[in-house]
Short mmCIF file of C-alpha atoms in Angstrom, two decimals:
data_model
loop_
_atom_site.label_atom_id
_atom_site.label_comp_id
_atom_site.label_asym_id
_atom_site.label_seq_id
_atom_site.Cartn_x
_atom_site.Cartn_y
_atom_site.Cartn_z
CA UNK O 102 16.69 173.34 -106.68
CA UNK O 103 16.82 172.26 -103.17
CA UNK O 104 19.01 170.32 -101.87
CA UNK O 105 18.61 168.65 -98.08
CA UNK O 106 20.45 167.06 -95.74
CA UNK O 107 19.66 164.39 -92.81
CA UNK O 108 21.36 162.22 -90.22
CA UNK O 109 19.96 160.14 -87.90
CA UNK O 110 21.17 157.84 -85.05
CA UNK O 111 20.05 155.42 -82.29
CA UNK O 112 21.38 152.91 -80.22
CA UNK O 113 21.89 149.12 -80.33
CA UNK O 114 19.67 147.04 -78.06
CA UNK O 115 18.37 143.40 -77.31
CA UNK O 116 15.44 142.24 -77.60
CA UNK O 117 14.59 144.93 -80.51
CA UNK O 118 14.70 143.45 -84.44
CA UNK O 119 17.40 146.07 -86.83
CA UNK O 120 15.26 147.53 -89.48
CA UNK O 121 17.37 149.22 -91.97
CA UNK O 122 15.54 150.35 -95.36
CA UNK O 123 12.35 148.63 -94.62
CA UNK O 124 14.30 145.46 -94.11
CA UNK O 125 14.51 143.66 -91.06
CA UNK O 126 17.73 141.77 -90.77
CA UNK O 127 18.92 138.87 -88.80
CA UNK O 128 21.38 140.20 -86.14
CA UNK O 129 21.45 139.57 -82.59
CA UNK O 130 20.31 143.39 -81.21
CA UNK O 131 18.17 146.15 -83.09
CA UNK O 132 17.65 149.81 -82.55
CA UNK O 133 15.80 151.65 -79.32
CA UNK O 134 13.31 154.02 -80.64
CA UNK O 135 9.58 155.05 -80.39
CA UNK O 136 9.19 154.19 -84.38
CA UNK O 137 10.96 151.35 -86.10
CA UNK O 138 14.00 153.30 -85.11
CA UNK O 139 14.89 153.09 -88.77
CA UNK O 140 17.91 155.13 -88.93
CA UNK O 141 18.29 155.59 -92.54
CA UNK O 142 14.68 155.85 -93.43
CA UNK O 143 14.67 158.99 -90.74
CA UNK O 144 17.97 160.57 -92.40
CA UNK O 145 16.19 160.23 -95.73
CA UNK O 146 12.79 161.82 -94.42
CA UNK O 147 14.53 164.86 -92.58
CA UNK O 148 16.72 165.74 -96.32
CA UNK O 149 14.02 165.97 -98.08
CA UNK O 150 11.93 167.71 -94.93
CA UNK O 151 14.39 170.09 -94.88
CA UNK O 152 14.65 170.28 -98.59
CA UNK O 153 11.67 171.50 -98.59
CA UNK O 154 11.32 173.75 -95.88
CA UNK O 155 9.07 171.74 -93.83
CA UNK O 156 11.13 171.48 -90.37
CA UNK O 157 12.04 167.56 -89.29
CA UNK O 158 10.52 164.07 -88.50
CA UNK O 159 10.41 165.24 -84.96
CA UNK O 160 7.83 168.00 -85.96
CA UNK O 161 5.91 165.80 -88.16
CA UNK O 162 5.81 162.56 -85.87
CA UNK O 163 6.64 163.14 -82.54
CA UNK O 164 7.95 160.60 -80.19
CA UNK O 165 5.39 161.26 -77.55
CA UNK O 166 2.25 161.03 -79.77
CA UNK O 167 1.71 156.89 -79.27
CA UNK O 168 0.06 156.92 -82.84
CA UNK O 169 3.75 156.29 -83.89
CA UNK O 170 4.70 153.76 -80.81
CA UNK O 171 6.35 150.90 -83.45
CA UNK O 172 5.05 152.47 -86.55
CA UNK O 173 7.10 151.72 -89.41
CA UNK O 174 9.26 153.98 -90.81
CA UNK O 175 8.10 153.11 -94.76
CA UNK O 176 4.73 154.79 -93.63
CA UNK O 177 5.94 157.67 -92.04
CA UNK O 178 7.95 158.11 -95.55
CA UNK O 179 5.14 157.63 -97.27
CA UNK O 180 3.50 160.31 -95.55
CA UNK O 181 6.64 162.76 -95.90
CA UNK O 182 6.51 162.14 -99.76
CA UNK O 183 2.71 163.55 -99.47
CA UNK O 184 4.19 166.67 -98.02
CA UNK O 185 6.67 167.43 -100.34
CA UNK O 186 3.67 166.43 -102.49
CA UNK O 187 1.26 168.97 -101.65
CA UNK O 188 4.39 171.38 -101.32
CA UNK O 189 4.71 170.89 -105.02
CA UNK O 190 8.08 169.28 -105.17
CA UNK O 191 9.70 166.14 -107.20
CA UNK O 192 12.73 163.74 -106.02
CA UNK O 193 15.87 163.99 -108.23
CA UNK O 194 17.95 161.80 -106.16
CA UNK O 195 18.65 160.58 -102.99
CA UNK O 196 22.43 159.88 -101.69
CA UNK O 197 22.38 158.03 -98.18
CA UNK O 198 25.16 156.03 -95.73
CA UNK O 199 24.65 153.79 -93.18
CA UNK O 200 27.22 154.04 -91.06
CA UNK O 201 27.50 150.52 -88.39
CA UNK O 202 30.46 148.46 -87.49
CA UNK O 203 27.88 145.67 -87.53
CA UNK O 204 25.95 143.44 -89.43
CA UNK O 205 27.56 143.67 -93.02
CA UNK O 206 24.58 145.23 -94.71
CA UNK O 207 25.84 145.08 -98.59
CA UNK O 208 23.62 141.86 -99.18
CA UNK O 209 20.48 144.10 -97.79
CA UNK O 210 20.79 147.15 -99.73
CA UNK O 211 19.22 146.65 -103.27
CA UNK O 212 16.02 145.20 -101.11
CA UNK O 213 16.05 148.98 -99.22
CA UNK O 214 17.07 150.62 -102.20
CA UNK O 215 13.55 148.85 -104.32
CA UNK O 216 11.37 149.96 -100.45
CA UNK O 217 12.51 153.21 -100.18
CA UNK O 218 11.85 153.70 -104.26
CA UNK O 219 8.84 151.89 -104.45
CA UNK O 220 7.06 153.91 -101.28
CA UNK O 221 8.40 157.94 -102.85
CA UNK O 222 7.07 156.19 -105.97
CA UNK O 223 10.06 157.42 -107.88
CA UNK O 224 12.62 155.17 -110.03
CA UNK O 225 15.38 153.11 -107.96
CA UNK O 226 17.96 154.95 -109.83
CA UNK O 227 17.20 157.87 -108.18
CA UNK O 228 18.02 156.26 -104.82
CA UNK O 229 21.55 155.45 -103.78
CA UNK O 230 22.64 153.39 -100.39
CA UNK O 231 26.48 152.78 -99.34
CA UNK O 232 27.16 151.60 -95.48
CA UNK O 233 30.61 152.21 -93.85
CA UNK O 234 32.31 151.42 -90.85
CA UNK O 235 34.24 153.63 -87.92
CA UNK O 236 37.08 151.38 -88.11
CA UNK O 237 36.30 150.85 -84.10
CA UNK O 238 36.21 154.48 -83.61
CA UNK O 239 33.44 156.46 -81.91
CA UNK O 240 29.70 155.13 -80.95
CA UNK O 241 29.43 153.63 -83.99
CA UNK O 242 32.33 151.83 -84.17
CA UNK O 243 32.18 150.44 -81.20
CA UNK O 244 29.34 148.90 -81.73
CA UNK O 245 26.75 150.62 -79.58
CA UNK O 246 24.56 152.43 -82.83
CA UNK O 247 23.95 152.76 -86.04
CA UNK O 248 23.96 156.21 -88.11
CA UNK O 249 23.06 157.41 -90.94
CA UNK O 250 23.24 160.25 -92.98
CA UNK O 251 21.15 161.27 -96.13
CA UNK O 252 21.46 164.49 -98.95
CA UNK O 253 18.45 164.91 -101.45
CA UNK O 254 18.03 167.23 -104.58
CA UNK O 255 13.95 168.62 -104.86
CA UNK O 256 12.53 170.28 -107.94
CA UNK O 257 9.43 172.14 -108.02
CA UNK O 258 7.16 170.41 -110.11
CA UNK O 259 6.02 173.15 -112.59
CA UNK O 260 3.34 171.06 -113.89
CA UNK O 261 0.69 171.47 -110.93
#
């Protein structure tokens, strides 16, 4: 049994789409980043890579590499799945939280869960996503960015 923790944060800017959990959310700002800047998927990837002792997303998908420019984070998540499968791990569950003052995310959470479950080839019941605010405090509370945290549990796949 292995546990991994992931965290990511990106700045909100104009003229970018806001993508969280692979869902494009209507909002007047989006997240700045080399890829699509999906903080939720990035946090999940780091928790999975951490639990399997494979480093972090910067090691596998460096932001200096042009092939990852504006790439969908769901595509990167699929690559992470291949890495953990190659190392004989199976996902038991993922619990995550998005920290954003706005927009309201509850209408989009089920769609995010479906996207992640499909990409990771696991049942949706193994994915939990929560959203919270910071009551106006800090970077995210002032609406300057969005953060996400994720924790996962992996087990060795003894069937291979």
